Each structure stands twice: as C-alpha cells, then as structure tokens.
C-alpha positions as protocol buffer text, in pm:
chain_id: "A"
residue {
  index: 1
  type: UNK
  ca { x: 216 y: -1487 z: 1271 }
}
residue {
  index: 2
  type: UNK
  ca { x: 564 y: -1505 z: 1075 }
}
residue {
  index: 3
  type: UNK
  ca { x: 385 y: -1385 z: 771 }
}
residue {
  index: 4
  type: UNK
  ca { x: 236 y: -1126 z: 942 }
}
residue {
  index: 5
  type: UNK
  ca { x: 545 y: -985 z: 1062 }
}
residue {
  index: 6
  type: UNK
  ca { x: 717 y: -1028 z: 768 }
}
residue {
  index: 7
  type: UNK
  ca { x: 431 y: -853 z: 552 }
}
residue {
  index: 8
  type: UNK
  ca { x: 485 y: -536 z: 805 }
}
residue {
  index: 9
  type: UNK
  ca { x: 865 y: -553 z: 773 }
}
residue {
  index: 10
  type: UNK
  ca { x: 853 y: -581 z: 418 }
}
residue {
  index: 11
  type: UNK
  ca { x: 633 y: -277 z: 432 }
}
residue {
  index: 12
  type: UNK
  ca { x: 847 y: -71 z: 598 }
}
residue {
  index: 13
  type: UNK
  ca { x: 1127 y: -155 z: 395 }
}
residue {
  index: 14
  type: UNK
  ca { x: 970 y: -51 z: 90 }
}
residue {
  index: 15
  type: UNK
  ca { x: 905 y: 304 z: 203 }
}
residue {
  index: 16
  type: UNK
  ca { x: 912 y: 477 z: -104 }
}
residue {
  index: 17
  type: UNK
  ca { x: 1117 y: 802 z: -106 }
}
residue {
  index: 18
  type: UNK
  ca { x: 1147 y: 1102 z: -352 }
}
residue {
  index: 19
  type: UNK
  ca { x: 1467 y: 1284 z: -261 }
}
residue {
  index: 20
  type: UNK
  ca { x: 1627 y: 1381 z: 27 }
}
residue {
  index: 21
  type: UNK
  ca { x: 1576 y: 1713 z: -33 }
}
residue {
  index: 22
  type: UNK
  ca { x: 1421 y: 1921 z: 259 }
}
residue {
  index: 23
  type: UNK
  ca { x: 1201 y: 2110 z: -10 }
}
residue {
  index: 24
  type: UNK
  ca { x: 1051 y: 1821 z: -167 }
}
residue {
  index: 25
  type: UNK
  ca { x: 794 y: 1578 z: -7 }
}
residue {
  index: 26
  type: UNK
  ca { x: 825 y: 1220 z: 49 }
}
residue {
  index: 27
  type: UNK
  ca { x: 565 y: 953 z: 120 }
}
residue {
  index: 28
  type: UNK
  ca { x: 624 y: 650 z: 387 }
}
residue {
  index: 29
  type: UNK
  ca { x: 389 y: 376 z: 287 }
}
residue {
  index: 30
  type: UNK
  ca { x: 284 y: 58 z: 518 }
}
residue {
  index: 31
  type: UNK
  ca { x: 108 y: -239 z: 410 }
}
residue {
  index: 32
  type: UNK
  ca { x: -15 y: -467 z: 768 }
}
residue {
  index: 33
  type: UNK
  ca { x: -212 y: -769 z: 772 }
}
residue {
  index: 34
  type: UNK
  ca { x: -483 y: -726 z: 1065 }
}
residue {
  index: 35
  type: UNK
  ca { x: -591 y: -1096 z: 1088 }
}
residue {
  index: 36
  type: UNK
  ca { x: -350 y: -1291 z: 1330 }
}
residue {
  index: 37
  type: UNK
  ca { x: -424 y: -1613 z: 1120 }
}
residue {
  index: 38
  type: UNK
  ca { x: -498 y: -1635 z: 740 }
}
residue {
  index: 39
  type: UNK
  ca { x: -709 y: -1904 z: 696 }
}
residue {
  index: 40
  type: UNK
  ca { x: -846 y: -2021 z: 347 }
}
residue {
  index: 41
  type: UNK
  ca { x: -1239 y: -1904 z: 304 }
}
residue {
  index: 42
  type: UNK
  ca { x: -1226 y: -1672 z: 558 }
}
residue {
  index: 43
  type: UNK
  ca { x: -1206 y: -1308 z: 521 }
}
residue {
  index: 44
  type: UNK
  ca { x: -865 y: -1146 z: 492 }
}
residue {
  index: 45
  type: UNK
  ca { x: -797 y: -754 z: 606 }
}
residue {
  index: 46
  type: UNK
  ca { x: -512 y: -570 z: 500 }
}
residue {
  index: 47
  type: UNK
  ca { x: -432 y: -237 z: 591 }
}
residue {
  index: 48
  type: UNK
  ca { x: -217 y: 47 z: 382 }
}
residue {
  index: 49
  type: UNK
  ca { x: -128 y: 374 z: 547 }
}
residue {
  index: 50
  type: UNK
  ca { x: -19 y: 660 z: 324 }
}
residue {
  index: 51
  type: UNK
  ca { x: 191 y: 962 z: 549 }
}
residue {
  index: 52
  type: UNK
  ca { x: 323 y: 1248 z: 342 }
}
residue {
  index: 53
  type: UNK
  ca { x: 580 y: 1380 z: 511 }
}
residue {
  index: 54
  type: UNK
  ca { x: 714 y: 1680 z: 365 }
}
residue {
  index: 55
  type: UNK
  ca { x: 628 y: 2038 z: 308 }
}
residue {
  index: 56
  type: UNK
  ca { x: 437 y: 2025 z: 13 }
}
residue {
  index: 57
  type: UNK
  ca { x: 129 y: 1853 z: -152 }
}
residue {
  index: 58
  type: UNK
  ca { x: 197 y: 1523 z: -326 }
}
residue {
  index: 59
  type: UNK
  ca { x: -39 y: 1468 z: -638 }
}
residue {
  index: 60
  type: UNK
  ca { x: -209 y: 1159 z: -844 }
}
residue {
  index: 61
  type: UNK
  ca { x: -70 y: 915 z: -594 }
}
residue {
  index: 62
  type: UNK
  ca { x: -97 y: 582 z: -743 }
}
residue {
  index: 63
  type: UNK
  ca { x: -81 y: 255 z: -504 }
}
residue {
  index: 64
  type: UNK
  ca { x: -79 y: -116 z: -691 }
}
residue {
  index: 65
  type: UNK
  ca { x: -74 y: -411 z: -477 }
}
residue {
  index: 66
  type: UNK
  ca { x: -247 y: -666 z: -798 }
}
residue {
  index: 67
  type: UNK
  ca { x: 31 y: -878 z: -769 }
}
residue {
  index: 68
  type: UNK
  ca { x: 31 y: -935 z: -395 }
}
residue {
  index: 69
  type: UNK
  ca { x: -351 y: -1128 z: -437 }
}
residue {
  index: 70
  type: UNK
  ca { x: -321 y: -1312 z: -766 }
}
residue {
  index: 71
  type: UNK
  ca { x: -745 y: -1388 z: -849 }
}
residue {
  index: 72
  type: UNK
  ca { x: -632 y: -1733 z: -889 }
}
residue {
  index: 73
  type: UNK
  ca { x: -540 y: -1743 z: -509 }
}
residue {
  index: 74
  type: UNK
  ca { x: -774 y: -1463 z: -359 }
}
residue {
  index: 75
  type: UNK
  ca { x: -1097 y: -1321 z: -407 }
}
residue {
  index: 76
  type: UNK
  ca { x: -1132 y: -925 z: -340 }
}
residue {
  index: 77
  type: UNK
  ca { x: -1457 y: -881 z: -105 }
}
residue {
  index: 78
  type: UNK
  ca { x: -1390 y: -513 z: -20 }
}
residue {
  index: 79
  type: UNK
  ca { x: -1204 y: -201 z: -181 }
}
residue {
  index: 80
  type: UNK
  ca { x: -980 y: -241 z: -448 }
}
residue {
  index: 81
  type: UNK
  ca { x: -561 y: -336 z: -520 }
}
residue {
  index: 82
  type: UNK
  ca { x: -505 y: -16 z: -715 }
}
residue {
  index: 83
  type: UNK
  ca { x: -657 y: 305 z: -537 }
}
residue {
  index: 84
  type: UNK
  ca { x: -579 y: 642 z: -648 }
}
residue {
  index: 85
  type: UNK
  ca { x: -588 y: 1005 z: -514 }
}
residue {
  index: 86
  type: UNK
  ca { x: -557 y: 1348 z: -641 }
}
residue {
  index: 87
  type: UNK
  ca { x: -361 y: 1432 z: -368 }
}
residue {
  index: 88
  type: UNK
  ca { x: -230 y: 1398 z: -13 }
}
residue {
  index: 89
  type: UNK
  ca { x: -144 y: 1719 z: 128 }
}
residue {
  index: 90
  type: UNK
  ca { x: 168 y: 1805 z: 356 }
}
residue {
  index: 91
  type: UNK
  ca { x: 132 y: 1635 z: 645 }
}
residue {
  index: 92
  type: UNK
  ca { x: -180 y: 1443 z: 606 }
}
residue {
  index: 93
  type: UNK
  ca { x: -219 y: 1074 z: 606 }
}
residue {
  index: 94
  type: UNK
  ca { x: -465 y: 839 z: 494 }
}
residue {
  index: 95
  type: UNK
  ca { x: -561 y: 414 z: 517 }
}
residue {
  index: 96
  type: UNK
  ca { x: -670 y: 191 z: 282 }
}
residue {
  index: 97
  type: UNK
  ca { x: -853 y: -104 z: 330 }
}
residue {
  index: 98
  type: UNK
  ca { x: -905 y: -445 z: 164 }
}
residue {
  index: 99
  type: UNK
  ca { x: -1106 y: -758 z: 229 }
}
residue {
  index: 100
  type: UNK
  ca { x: -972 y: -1032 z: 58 }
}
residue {
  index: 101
  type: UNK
  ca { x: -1095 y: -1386 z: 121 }
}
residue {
  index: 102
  type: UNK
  ca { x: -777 y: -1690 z: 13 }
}
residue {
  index: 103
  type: UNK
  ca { x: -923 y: -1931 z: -202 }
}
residue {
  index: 104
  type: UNK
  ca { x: -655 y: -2194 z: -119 }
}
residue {
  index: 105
  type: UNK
  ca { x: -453 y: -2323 z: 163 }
}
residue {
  index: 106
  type: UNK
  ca { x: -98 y: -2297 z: 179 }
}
residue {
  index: 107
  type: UNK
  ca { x: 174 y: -2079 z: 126 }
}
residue {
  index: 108
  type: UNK
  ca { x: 127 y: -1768 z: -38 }
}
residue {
  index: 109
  type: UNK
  ca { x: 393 y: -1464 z: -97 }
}
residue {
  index: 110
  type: UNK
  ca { x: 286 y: -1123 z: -39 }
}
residue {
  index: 111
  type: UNK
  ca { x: 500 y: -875 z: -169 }
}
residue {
  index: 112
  type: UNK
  ca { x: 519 y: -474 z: -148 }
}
residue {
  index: 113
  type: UNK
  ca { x: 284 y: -286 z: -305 }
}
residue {
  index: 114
  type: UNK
  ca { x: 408 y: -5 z: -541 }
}
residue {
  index: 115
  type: UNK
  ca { x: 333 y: 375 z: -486 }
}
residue {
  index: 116
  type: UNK
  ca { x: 365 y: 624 z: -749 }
}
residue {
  index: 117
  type: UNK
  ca { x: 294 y: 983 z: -750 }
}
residue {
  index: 118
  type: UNK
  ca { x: 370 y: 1347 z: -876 }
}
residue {
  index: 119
  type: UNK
  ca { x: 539 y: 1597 z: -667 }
}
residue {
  index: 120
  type: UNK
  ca { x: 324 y: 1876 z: -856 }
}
residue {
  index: 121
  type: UNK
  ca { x: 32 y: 1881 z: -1046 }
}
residue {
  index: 122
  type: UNK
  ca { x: 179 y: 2027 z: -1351 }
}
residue {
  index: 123
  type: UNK
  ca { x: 495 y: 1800 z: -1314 }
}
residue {
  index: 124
  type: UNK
  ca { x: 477 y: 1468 z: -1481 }
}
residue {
  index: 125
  type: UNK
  ca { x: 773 y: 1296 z: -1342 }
}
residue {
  index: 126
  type: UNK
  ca { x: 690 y: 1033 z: -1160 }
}
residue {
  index: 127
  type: UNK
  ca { x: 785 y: 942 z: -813 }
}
C-alpha cells in the first residue's frame, strides 16, 4: 500500500511542464499502480495518464519508464516502457497500460517515468 501511494505521489510530482506561458501547452503526466499488493509471479498493472492541457497540439510525445522495471527484476507481459505518439491534441488525454509480472521478492524502487515532446511539429526543441 505505501508503495502504491508513494508511486502516485511521485507521479504527480513529476508533472512535467513546458512554460508557464498561457500560449503554450503543457502536459500533466501520472504513473498509478492498480494492484493493491505486488506480489512476486503475479501480474503487475500500471497505469500512465497523459492530459494536455493547453491550447495547442503537443507533438512526438515520448514517455520512458525502462528504468522503473529493470528485466533483471520484472518481466513485461503487456505493452511496452517506452510508448510514443504523434500527437496529443489540446485538451485530449490518453492511458497507457503495462503488465509487468516481478520476478523477485522484496523491495523494489519505482521511479518517475520521463516524458518528452515537441510543442510543434516543425520545432525540434524538446520539452
């Protein structure tokens, strides 16, 4: 249970942010564990919601979470760690699942998973 909250709290911590600026778009990311107990050999769900909220498309939006599930420690059943999407529009949201399944027992640190993206197609800065 504590590493479920802390996995949501860590997640909303991380919310990654372009600028402030009212023109520009920003994205608030969320990583939740859905299984109240993580138990080794068992399947593992984790969630990611993606909400873009500003007035304008976001573009190539990148999301890594590799080094949350080291393949050492966790086997990926389902999806993948390192998605990617042309684009979320203004306003739009969109989840991400993963089946892992823990390989060992014990404890294991989660971390935030990292979100990139473009604020324009022909822009190459990233976020």
């Amino acid at each position: 249970m504590f590493f479920k909250i802390s996995l949501t709290l860590i997640a909303i911590i991380s919310v990654v942010f372009s600028q402030t600026d009212d023109e520009e778009s920003f994205l608030f990311v969320t990583k939740q564990t859905i299984n109240r107990f993580i138990v080794q050999n068992k399947e593992l769900t984790i969630k990611y919601g993606l909400y873009n909220s500003g007035p304008t498309t976001v573009f190539n939006v990148n999301l890594n979470d590799i080094h949350s599930f080291p393949t050492d420690k966790f086997e990926l059943l389902v999806g993948t760690l390192n998605p990617k999407w042309e684009r979320i529009h203004a306003g739009a949201n969109l989840t991400h699942v993963v089946v892992l399944k823990p390989k060992q027992s014990g404890i294991s640190n989660s971390t935030h998973a990292i979100v990139t993206y473009q604020k324009s197609e022909k822009n190459t800065d990233v976020q």
